[in-house]
Amino acid sequence: MATGEDLRRIALSLAGTLEAPHFDRMAFKVARIYVTLAADGRTANFNLTPDEQQFKCMMLPDAFSPVPNAWGRRGWTATDLSRLGEEDLENALRMAWAHAQPGKPARR
């Protein structure tokens, strides 16, 4: 069972990651935000591609789901951290982090 503290620890271990407030959440970013963590530390939203989102939702449907709005159609994916193991959390973080690197074009 992963926690918000696990997410924070792993995210901040990824090269170039900074933590900053983003509305009512904490954001982790390099050139762009790649994950946000709810204030209660129980849920997070990952910036994945739509294909990655579909894969995560298929493999771990109890843990991952599209964010229920236009952002979700672009790949933003919600997760209940308590339904993830630390390995699955790290995998999702690395996947999202890879899209946030400087020089990578923003996905539209």
CSV table of C-alpha atoms in Angstrom, one decimal:
chain,number,residue,atom,x,y,z
A,1,MET,CA,0.0,0.0,0.0
A,2,ALA,CA,1.6,3.3,-1.2
A,3,THR,CA,1.1,6.6,0.6
A,4,GLY,CA,1.5,10.3,-0.2
A,5,GLU,CA,4.8,10.2,1.6
A,6,ASP,CA,6.0,7.4,-0.7
A,7,LEU,CA,4.9,9.5,-3.7
A,8,ARG,CA,6.8,12.6,-2.4
A,9,ARG,CA,9.9,10.6,-1.6
A,10,ILE,CA,10.1,8.8,-4.9
A,11,ALA,CA,9.1,11.9,-7.0
A,12,LEU,CA,11.8,14.1,-5.3
A,13,SER,CA,14.4,11.4,-6.0
A,14,LEU,CA,13.8,11.8,-9.8
A,15,ALA,CA,16.3,14.2,-11.4
A,16,GLY,CA,15.2,17.8,-11.6
A,17,THR,CA,11.9,17.4,-9.7
A,18,LEU,CA,10.6,20.3,-7.7
A,19,GLU,CA,7.6,20.4,-5.4
A,20,ALA,CA,5.2,23.4,-5.4
A,21,PRO,CA,1.6,24.2,-4.5
A,22,HIS,CA,-0.9,23.9,-7.3
A,23,PHE,CA,-4.4,25.0,-6.3
A,24,ASP,CA,-5.5,22.7,-3.4
A,25,ARG,CA,-2.8,20.1,-4.3
A,26,MET,CA,1.0,19.7,-4.3
A,27,ALA,CA,2.5,19.5,-7.7
A,28,PHE,CA,5.7,17.7,-8.7
A,29,LYS,CA,7.3,19.1,-11.9
A,30,VAL,CA,10.5,19.3,-14.0
A,31,ALA,CA,9.7,21.5,-17.0
A,32,ARG,CA,6.0,20.7,-16.6
A,33,ILE,CA,3.8,19.2,-13.9
A,34,TYR,CA,3.8,15.4,-14.1
A,35,VAL,CA,1.9,14.5,-10.9
A,36,THR,CA,-0.3,16.2,-8.3
A,37,LEU,CA,-0.9,14.9,-4.8
A,38,ALA,CA,-4.2,15.7,-2.9
A,39,ALA,CA,-3.9,17.6,0.4
A,40,ASP,CA,-4.9,14.5,2.3
A,41,GLY,CA,-2.2,12.4,0.6
A,42,ARG,CA,-4.6,9.7,-0.4
A,43,THR,CA,-5.0,10.3,-4.2
A,44,ALA,CA,-2.8,11.6,-7.0
A,45,ASN,CA,-3.2,12.6,-10.6
A,46,PHE,CA,-0.6,11.5,-13.1
A,47,ASN,CA,0.1,13.1,-16.5
A,48,LEU,CA,0.2,10.1,-18.8
A,49,THR,CA,-0.4,9.7,-22.5
A,50,PRO,CA,-3.9,8.4,-23.4
A,51,ASP,CA,-2.4,5.1,-24.4
A,52,GLU,CA,-0.5,4.8,-21.1
A,53,GLN,CA,-3.7,5.7,-19.3
A,54,GLN,CA,-5.6,3.0,-21.0
A,55,PHE,CA,-2.9,0.5,-20.2
A,56,LYS,CA,-2.8,1.5,-16.5
A,57,CYS,CA,-6.6,1.4,-16.2
A,58,MET,CA,-6.7,-2.0,-17.8
A,59,MET,CA,-3.9,-3.5,-15.7
A,60,LEU,CA,-5.0,-2.0,-12.3
A,61,PRO,CA,-8.6,-0.9,-12.6
A,62,ASP,CA,-9.1,-0.7,-8.9
A,63,ALA,CA,-6.2,1.8,-8.6
A,64,PHE,CA,-6.3,3.9,-11.8
A,65,SER,CA,-9.0,5.8,-13.6
A,66,PRO,CA,-9.2,8.7,-16.1
A,67,VAL,CA,-9.7,12.1,-14.4
A,68,PRO,CA,-13.4,12.7,-15.2
A,69,ASN,CA,-13.1,15.8,-17.4
A,70,ALA,CA,-11.3,17.1,-20.5
A,71,TRP,CA,-8.0,16.6,-18.7
A,72,GLY,CA,-8.7,12.9,-18.4
A,73,ARG,CA,-9.2,12.7,-22.1
A,74,ARG,CA,-5.7,14.1,-22.5
A,75,GLY,CA,-4.3,11.4,-20.3
A,76,TRP,CA,-4.5,12.7,-16.8
A,77,THR,CA,-5.1,9.7,-14.6
A,78,ALA,CA,-6.4,9.6,-11.0
A,79,THR,CA,-5.2,7.0,-8.6
A,80,ASP,CA,-6.1,5.8,-5.1
A,81,LEU,CA,-2.6,5.4,-3.6
A,82,SER,CA,-3.8,2.8,-1.1
A,83,ARG,CA,-4.5,0.5,-4.0
A,84,LEU,CA,-1.0,0.7,-5.3
A,85,GLY,CA,2.2,-1.1,-4.3
A,86,GLU,CA,5.3,0.9,-4.1
A,87,GLU,CA,6.7,-0.6,-7.4
A,88,ASP,CA,3.5,0.3,-9.3
A,89,LEU,CA,3.7,3.8,-7.9
A,90,GLU,CA,7.3,4.2,-8.9
A,91,ASN,CA,6.6,2.9,-12.4
A,92,ALA,CA,3.7,5.4,-12.8
A,93,LEU,CA,5.9,8.3,-11.5
A,94,ARG,CA,8.8,7.4,-13.9
A,95,MET,CA,6.4,7.2,-16.8
A,96,ALA,CA,4.8,10.6,-16.1
A,97,TRP,CA,8.2,12.2,-15.2
A,98,ALA,CA,9.6,11.2,-18.6
A,99,HIS,CA,7.0,13.4,-20.3
A,100,ALA,CA,7.9,16.4,-18.2
A,101,GLN,CA,11.5,16.8,-19.3
A,102,PRO,CA,12.8,20.1,-20.7
A,103,GLY,CA,12.8,20.2,-24.5
A,104,LYS,CA,10.0,17.7,-24.8
A,105,PRO,CA,7.1,19.2,-26.7
A,106,ALA,CA,3.9,19.6,-24.6
A,107,ARG,CA,1.2,17.1,-25.6
A,108,ARG,CA,-2.0,18.7,-26.9
